[in-house]
mmCIF file with all atom_site columns, C-alpha atoms in Angstrom:
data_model
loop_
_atom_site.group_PDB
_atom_site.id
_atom_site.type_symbol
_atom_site.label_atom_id
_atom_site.label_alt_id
_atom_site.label_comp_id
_atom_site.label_asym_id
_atom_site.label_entity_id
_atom_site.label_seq_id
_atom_site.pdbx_PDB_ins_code
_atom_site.Cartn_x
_atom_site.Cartn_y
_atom_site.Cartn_z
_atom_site.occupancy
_atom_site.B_iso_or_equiv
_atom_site.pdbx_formal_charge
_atom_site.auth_seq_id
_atom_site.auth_comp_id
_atom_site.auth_asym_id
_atom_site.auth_atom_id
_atom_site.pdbx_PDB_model_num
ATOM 1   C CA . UNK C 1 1   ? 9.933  132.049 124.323 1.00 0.00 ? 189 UNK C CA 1
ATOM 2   C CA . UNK C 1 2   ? 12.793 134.911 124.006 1.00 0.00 ? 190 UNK C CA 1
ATOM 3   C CA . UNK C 1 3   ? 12.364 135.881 127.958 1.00 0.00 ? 191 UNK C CA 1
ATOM 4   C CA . UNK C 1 4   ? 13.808 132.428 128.541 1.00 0.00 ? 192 UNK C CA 1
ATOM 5   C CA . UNK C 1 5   ? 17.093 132.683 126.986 1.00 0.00 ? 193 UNK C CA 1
ATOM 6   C CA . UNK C 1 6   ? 19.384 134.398 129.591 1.00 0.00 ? 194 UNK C CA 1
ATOM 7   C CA . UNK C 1 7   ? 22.401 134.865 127.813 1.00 0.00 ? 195 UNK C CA 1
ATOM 8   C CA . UNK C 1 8   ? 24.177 136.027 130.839 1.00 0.00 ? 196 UNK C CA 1
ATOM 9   C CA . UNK C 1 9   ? 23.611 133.210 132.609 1.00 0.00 ? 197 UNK C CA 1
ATOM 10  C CA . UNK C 1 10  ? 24.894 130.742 129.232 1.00 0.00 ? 198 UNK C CA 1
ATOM 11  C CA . UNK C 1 11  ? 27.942 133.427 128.964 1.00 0.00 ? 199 UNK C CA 1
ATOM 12  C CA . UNK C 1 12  ? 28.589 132.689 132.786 1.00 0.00 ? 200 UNK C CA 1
ATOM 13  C CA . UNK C 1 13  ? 28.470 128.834 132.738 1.00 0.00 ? 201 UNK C CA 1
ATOM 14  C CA . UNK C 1 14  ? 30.923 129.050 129.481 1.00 0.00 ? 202 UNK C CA 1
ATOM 15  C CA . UNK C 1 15  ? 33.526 131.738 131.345 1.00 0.00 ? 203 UNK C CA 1
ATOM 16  C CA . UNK C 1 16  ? 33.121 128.883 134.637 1.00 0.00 ? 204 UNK C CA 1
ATOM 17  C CA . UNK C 1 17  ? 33.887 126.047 132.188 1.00 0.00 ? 205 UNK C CA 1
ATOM 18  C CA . UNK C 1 18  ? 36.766 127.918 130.541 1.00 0.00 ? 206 UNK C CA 1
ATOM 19  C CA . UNK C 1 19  ? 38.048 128.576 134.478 1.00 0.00 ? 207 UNK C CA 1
ATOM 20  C CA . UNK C 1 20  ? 38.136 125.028 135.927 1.00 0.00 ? 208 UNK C CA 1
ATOM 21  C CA . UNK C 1 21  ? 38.968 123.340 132.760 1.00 0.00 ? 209 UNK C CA 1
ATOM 22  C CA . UNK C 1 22  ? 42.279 125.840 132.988 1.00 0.00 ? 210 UNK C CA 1
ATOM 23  C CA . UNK C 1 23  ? 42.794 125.006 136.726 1.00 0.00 ? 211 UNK C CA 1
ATOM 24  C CA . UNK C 1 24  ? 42.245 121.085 136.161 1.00 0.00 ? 212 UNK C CA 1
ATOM 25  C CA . UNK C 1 25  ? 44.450 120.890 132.905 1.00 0.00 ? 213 UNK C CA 1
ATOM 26  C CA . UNK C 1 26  ? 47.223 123.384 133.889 1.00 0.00 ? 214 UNK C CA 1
ATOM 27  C CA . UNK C 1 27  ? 47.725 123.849 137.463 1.00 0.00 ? 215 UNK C CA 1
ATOM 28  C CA . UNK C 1 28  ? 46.607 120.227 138.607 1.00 0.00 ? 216 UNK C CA 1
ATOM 29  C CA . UNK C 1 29  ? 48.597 118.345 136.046 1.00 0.00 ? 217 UNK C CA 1
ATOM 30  C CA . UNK C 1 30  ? 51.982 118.960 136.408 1.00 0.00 ? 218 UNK C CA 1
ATOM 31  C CA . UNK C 1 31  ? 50.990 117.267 140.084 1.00 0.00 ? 219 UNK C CA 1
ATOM 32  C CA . UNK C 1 32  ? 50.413 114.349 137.996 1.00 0.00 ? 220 UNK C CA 1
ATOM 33  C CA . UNK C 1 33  ? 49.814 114.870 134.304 1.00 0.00 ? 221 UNK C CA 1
ATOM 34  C CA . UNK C 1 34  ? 48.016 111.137 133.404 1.00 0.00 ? 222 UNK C CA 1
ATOM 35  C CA . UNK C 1 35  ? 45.255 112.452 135.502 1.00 0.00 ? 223 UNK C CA 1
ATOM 36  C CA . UNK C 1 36  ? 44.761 115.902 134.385 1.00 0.00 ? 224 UNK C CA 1
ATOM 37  C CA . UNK C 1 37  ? 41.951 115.255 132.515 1.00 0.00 ? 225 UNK C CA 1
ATOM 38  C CA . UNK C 1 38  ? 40.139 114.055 135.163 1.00 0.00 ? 226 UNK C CA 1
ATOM 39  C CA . UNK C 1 39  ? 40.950 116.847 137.306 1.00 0.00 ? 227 UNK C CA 1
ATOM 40  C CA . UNK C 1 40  ? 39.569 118.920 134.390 1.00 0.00 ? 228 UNK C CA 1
ATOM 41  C CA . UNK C 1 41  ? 36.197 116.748 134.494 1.00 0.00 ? 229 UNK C CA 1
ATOM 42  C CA . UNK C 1 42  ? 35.442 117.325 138.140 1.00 0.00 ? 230 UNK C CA 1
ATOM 43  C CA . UNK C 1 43  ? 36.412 121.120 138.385 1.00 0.00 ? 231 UNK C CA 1
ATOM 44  C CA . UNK C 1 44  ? 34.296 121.723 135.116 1.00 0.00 ? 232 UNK C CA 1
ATOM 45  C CA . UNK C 1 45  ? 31.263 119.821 136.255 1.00 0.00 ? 233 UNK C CA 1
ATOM 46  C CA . UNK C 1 46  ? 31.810 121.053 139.803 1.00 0.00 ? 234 UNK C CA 1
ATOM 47  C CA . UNK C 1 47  ? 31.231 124.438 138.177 1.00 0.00 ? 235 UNK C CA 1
ATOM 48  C CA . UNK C 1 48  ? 27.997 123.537 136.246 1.00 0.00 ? 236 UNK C CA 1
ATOM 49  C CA . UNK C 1 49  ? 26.494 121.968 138.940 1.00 0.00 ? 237 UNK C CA 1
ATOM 50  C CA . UNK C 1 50  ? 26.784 125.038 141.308 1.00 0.00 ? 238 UNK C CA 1
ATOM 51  C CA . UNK C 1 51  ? 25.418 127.127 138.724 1.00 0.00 ? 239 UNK C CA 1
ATOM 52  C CA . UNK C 1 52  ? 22.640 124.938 137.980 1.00 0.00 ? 240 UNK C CA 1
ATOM 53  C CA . UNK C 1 53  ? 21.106 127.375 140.895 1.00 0.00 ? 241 UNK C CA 1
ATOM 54  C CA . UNK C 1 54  ? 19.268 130.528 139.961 1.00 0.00 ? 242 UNK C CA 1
ATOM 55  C CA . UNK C 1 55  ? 21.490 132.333 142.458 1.00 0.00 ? 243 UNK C CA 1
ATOM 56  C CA . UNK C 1 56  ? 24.384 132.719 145.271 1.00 0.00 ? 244 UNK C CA 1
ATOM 57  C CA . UNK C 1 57  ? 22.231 132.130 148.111 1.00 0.00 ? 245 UNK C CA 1
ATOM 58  C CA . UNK C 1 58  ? 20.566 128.841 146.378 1.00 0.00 ? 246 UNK C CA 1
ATOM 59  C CA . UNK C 1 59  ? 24.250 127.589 144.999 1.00 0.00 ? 247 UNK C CA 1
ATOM 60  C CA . UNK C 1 60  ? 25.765 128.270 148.283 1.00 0.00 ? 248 UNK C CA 1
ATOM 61  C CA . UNK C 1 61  ? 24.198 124.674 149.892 1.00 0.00 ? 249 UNK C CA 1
ATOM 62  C CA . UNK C 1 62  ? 24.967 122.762 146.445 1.00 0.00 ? 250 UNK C CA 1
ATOM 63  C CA . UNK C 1 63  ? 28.773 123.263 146.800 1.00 0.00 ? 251 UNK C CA 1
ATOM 64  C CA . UNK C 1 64  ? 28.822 123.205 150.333 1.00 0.00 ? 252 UNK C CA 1
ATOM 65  C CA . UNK C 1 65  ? 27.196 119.548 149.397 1.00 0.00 ? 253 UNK C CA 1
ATOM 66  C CA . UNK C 1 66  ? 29.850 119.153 147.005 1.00 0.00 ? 254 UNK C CA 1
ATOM 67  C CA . UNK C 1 67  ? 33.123 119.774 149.127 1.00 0.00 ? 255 UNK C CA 1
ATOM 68  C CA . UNK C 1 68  ? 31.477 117.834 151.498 1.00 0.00 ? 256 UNK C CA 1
ATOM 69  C CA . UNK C 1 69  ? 30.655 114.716 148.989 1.00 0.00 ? 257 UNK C CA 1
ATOM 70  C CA . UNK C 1 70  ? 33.872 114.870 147.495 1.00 0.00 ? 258 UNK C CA 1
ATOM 71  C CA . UNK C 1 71  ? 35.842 115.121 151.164 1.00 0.00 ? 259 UNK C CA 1
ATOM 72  C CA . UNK C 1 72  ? 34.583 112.063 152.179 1.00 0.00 ? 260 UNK C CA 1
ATOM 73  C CA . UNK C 1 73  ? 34.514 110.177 148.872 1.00 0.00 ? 261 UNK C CA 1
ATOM 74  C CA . UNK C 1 74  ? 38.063 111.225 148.612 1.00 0.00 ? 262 UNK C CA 1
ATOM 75  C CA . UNK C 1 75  ? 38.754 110.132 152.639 1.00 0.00 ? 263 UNK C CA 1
ATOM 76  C CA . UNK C 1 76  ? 37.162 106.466 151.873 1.00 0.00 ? 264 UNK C CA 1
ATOM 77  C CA . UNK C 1 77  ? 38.888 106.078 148.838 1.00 0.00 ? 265 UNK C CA 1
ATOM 78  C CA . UNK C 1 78  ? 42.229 107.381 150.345 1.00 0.00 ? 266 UNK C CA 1
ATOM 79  C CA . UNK C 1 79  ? 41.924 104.451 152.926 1.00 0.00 ? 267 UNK C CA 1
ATOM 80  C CA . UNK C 1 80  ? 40.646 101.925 150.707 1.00 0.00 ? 268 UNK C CA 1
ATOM 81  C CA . UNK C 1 81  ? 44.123 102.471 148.457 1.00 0.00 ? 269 UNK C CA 1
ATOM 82  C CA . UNK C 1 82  ? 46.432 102.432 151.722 1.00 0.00 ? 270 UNK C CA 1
ATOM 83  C CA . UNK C 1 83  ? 45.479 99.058  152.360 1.00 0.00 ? 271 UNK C CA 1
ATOM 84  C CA . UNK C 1 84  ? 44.465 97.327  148.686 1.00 0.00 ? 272 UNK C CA 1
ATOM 85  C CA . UNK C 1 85  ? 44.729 98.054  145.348 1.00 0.00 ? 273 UNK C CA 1
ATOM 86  C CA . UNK C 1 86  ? 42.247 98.402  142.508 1.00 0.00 ? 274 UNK C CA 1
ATOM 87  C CA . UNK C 1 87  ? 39.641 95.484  141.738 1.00 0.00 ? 275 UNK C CA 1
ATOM 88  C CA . UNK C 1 88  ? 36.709 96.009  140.797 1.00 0.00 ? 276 UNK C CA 1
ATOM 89  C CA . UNK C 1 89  ? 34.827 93.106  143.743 1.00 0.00 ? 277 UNK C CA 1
ATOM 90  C CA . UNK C 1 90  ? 36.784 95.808  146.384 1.00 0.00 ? 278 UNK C CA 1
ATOM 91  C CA . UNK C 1 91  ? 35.373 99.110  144.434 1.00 0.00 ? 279 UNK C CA 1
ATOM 92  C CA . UNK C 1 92  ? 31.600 97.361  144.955 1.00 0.00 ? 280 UNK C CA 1
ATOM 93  C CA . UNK C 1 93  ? 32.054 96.745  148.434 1.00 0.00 ? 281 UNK C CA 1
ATOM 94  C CA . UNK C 1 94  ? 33.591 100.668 149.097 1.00 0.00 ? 282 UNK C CA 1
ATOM 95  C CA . UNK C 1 95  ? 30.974 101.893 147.078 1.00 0.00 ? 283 UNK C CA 1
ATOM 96  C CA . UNK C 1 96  ? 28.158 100.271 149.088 1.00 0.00 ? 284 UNK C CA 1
ATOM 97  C CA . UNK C 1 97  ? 30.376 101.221 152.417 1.00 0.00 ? 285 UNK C CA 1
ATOM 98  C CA . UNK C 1 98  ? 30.310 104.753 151.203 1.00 0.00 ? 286 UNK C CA 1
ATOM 99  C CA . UNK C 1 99  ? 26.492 104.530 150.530 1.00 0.00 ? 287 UNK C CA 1
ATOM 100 C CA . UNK C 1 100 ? 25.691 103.500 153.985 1.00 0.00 ? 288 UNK C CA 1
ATOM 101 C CA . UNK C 1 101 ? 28.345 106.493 155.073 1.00 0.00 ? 289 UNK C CA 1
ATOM 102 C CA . UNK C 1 102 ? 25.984 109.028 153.077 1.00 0.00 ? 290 UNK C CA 1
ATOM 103 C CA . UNK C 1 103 ? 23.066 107.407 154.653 1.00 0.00 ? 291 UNK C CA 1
ATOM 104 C CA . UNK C 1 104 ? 24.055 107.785 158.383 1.00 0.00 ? 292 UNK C CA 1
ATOM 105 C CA . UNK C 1 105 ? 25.762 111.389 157.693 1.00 0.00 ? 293 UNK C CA 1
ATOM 106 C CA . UNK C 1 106 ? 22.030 111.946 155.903 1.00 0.00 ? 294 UNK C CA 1
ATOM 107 C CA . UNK C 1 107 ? 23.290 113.461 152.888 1.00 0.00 ? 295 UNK C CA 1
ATOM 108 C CA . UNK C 1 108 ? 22.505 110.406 151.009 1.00 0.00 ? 296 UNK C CA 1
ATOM 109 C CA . UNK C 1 109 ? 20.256 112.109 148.266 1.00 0.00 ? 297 UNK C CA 1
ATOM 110 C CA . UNK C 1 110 ? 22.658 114.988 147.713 1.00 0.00 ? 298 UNK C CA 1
ATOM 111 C CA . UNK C 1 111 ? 25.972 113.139 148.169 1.00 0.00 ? 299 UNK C CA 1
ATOM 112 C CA . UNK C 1 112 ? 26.030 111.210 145.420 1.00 0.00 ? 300 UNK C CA 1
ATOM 113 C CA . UNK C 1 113 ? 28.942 113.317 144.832 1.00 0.00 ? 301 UNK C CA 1
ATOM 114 C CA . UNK C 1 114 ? 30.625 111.605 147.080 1.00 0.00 ? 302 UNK C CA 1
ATOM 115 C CA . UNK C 1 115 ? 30.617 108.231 145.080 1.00 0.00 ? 303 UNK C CA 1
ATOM 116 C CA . UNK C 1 116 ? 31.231 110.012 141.545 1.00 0.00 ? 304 UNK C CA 1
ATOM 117 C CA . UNK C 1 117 ? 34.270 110.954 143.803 1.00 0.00 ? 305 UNK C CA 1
ATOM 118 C CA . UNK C 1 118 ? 35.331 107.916 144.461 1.00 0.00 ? 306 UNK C CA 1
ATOM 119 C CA . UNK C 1 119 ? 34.747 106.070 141.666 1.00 0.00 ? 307 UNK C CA 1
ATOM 120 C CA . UNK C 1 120 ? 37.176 108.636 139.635 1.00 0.00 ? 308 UNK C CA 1
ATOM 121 C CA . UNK C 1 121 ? 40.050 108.012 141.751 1.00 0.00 ? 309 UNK C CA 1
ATOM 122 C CA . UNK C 1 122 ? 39.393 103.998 141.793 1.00 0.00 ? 310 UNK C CA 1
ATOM 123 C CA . UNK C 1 123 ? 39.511 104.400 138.050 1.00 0.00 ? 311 UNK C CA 1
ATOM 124 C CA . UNK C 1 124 ? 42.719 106.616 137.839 1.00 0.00 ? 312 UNK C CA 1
ATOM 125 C CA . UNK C 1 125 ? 44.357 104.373 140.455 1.00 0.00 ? 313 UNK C CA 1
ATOM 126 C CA . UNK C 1 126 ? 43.755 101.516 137.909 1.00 0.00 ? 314 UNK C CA 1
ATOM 127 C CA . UNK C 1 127 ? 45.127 102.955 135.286 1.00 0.00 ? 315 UNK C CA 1
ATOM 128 C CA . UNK C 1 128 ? 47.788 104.627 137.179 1.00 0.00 ? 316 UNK C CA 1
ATOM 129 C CA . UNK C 1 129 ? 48.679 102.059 139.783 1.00 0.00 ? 317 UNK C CA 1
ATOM 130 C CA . UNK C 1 130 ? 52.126 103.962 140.951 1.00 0.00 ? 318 UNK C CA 1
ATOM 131 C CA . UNK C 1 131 ? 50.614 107.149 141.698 1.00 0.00 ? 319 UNK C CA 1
ATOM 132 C CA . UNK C 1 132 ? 50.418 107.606 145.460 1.00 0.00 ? 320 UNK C CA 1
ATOM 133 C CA . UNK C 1 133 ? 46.847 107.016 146.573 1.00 0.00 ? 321 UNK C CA 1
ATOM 134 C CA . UNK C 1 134 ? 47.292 111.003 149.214 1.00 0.00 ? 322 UNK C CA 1
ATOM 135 C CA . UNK C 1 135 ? 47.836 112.404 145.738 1.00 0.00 ? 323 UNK C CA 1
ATOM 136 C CA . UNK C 1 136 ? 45.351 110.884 143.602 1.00 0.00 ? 324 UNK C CA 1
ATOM 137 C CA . UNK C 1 137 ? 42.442 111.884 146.779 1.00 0.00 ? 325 UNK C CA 1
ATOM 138 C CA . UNK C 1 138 ? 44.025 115.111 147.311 1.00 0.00 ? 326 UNK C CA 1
ATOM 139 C CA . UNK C 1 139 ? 44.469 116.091 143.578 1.00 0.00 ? 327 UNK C CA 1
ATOM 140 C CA . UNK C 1 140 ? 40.539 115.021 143.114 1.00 0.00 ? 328 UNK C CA 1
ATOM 141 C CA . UNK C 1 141 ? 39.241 116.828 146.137 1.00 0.00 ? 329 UNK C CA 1
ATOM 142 C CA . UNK C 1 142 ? 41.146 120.476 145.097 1.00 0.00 ? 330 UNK C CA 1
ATOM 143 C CA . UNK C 1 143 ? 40.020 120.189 141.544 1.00 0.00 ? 331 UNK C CA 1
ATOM 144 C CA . UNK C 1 144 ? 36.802 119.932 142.615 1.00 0.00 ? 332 UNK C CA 1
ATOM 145 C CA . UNK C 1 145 ? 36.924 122.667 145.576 1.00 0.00 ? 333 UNK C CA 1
ATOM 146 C CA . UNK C 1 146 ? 38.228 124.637 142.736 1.00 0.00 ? 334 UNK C CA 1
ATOM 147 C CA . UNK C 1 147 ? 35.433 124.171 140.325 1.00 0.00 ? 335 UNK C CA 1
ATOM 148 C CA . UNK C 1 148 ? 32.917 125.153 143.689 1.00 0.00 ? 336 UNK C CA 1
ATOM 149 C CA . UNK C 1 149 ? 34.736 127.964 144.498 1.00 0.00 ? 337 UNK C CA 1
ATOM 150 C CA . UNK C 1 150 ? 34.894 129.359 140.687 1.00 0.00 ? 338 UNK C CA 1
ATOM 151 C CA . UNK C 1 151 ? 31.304 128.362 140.302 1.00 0.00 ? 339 UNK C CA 1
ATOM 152 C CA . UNK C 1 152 ? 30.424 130.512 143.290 1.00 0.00 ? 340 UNK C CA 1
ATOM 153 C CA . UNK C 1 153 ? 32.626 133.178 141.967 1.00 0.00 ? 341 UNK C CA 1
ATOM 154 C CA . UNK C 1 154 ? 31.101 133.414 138.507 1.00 0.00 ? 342 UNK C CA 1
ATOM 155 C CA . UNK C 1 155 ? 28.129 133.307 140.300 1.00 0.00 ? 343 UNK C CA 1
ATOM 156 C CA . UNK C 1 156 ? 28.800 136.381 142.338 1.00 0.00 ? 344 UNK C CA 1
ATOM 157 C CA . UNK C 1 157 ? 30.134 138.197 139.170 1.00 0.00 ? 345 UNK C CA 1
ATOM 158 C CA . UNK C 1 158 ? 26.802 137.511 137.449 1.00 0.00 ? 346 UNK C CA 1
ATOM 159 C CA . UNK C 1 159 ? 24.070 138.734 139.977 1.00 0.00 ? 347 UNK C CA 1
ATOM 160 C CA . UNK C 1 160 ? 26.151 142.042 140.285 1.00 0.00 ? 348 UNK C CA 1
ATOM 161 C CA . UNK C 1 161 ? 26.301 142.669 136.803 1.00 0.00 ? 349 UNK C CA 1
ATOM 162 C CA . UNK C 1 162 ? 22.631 141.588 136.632 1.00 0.00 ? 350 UNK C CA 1
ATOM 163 C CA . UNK C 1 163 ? 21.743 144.037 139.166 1.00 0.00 ? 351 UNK C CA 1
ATOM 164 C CA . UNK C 1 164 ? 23.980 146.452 137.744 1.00 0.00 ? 352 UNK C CA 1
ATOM 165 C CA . UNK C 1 165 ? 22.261 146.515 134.406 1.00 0.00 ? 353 UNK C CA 1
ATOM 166 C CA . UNK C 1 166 ? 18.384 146.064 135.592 1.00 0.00 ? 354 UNK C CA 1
ATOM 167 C CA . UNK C 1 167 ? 19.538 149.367 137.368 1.00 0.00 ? 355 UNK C CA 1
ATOM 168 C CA . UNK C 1 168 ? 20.848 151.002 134.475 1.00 0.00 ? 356 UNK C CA 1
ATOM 169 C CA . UNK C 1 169 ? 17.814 150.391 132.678 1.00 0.00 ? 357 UNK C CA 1
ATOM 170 C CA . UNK C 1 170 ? 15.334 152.260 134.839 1.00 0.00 ? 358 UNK C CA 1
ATOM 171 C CA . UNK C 1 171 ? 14.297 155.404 134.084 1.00 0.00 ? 359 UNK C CA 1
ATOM 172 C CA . UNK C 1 172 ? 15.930 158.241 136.637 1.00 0.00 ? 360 UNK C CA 1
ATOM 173 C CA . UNK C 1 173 ? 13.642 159.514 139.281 1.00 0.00 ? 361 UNK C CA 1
ATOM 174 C CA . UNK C 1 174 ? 11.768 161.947 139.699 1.00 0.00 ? 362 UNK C CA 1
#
């Protein structure tokens, strides 16, 4: 029961949190501070879902997945809010257009991602209406590159001090 707790790995996913929450509250919001929170959200959970991965080389393919899910939610949502604003018949009909986009681009099982995506910056449009849709999509998309690329970073900084310590811990040779 005690080999299961890896309280490296729980110290990690707490030091990611603390990272993207910081880089979605304080350097996002000034962009556009009703959001921030949001931008908090996806960096955080960007984080937590690369580190869901028992290493680099595994996590490496879930935020590739991610930038990739939340680039093109953030592209369809982007031209949905050029031409029309917020209602909720014209979010079903871009969510089932960005479904079928996932589909043909066969990431349709991992790029769900891309519809959490847009769905976010639907909802902040609504309740921000004035804030320029290339914002909104391009605040989104770096908050959650950011979480990916702090997730892969905390990542990093984990296996080496994992391997650092397992090495420590042998006996010297011969």
């Amino acid at each position: 029961m005690a080999g299961r707790i890896q309280p490296v790995n729980a110290a990690a996913t707490c030091i990611g949190v603390l990272l993207a929450y910081l880089v979605g509250t304080y350097v996002t919001g000034p962009f556009h501070a009703a959001s921030h929170w949001m931008g908090a959200m996806l960096a955080c959970t960007s984080v937590v879902v690369v580190l869901q991965k028992p290493g680099l080389r595994q996590s490496l393919p879930v935020g590739w997945m991610r930038v990739l899910g939340t680039f093109i939610g953030a592209l369809i949502a982007f031209c949905y809010l050029s031409i029309w604003h917020f209602s909720v018949a014209g979010m079903l009909v871009t969510i089932f257009l960005l479904e079928i986009v996932s589909m043909l681009l066969g990431i349709y099982v991992n790029g769900h991602i891309a519809t959490i995506t847009l769905i976010v910056i639907l909802l902040i449009s609504q309740e921000n209406p004035r804030l320029p849709p290339a914002i909104n999509c391009l605040l989104r998309f770096l908050e959650s590159v950011v979480g990916v690329g702090i997730g892969l970073g905390v990542m990093w900084v984990s296996e080496r001090w994992q391997r650092l310590h397992r090495q420590s811990q042998q006996p010297p040779a011969g």
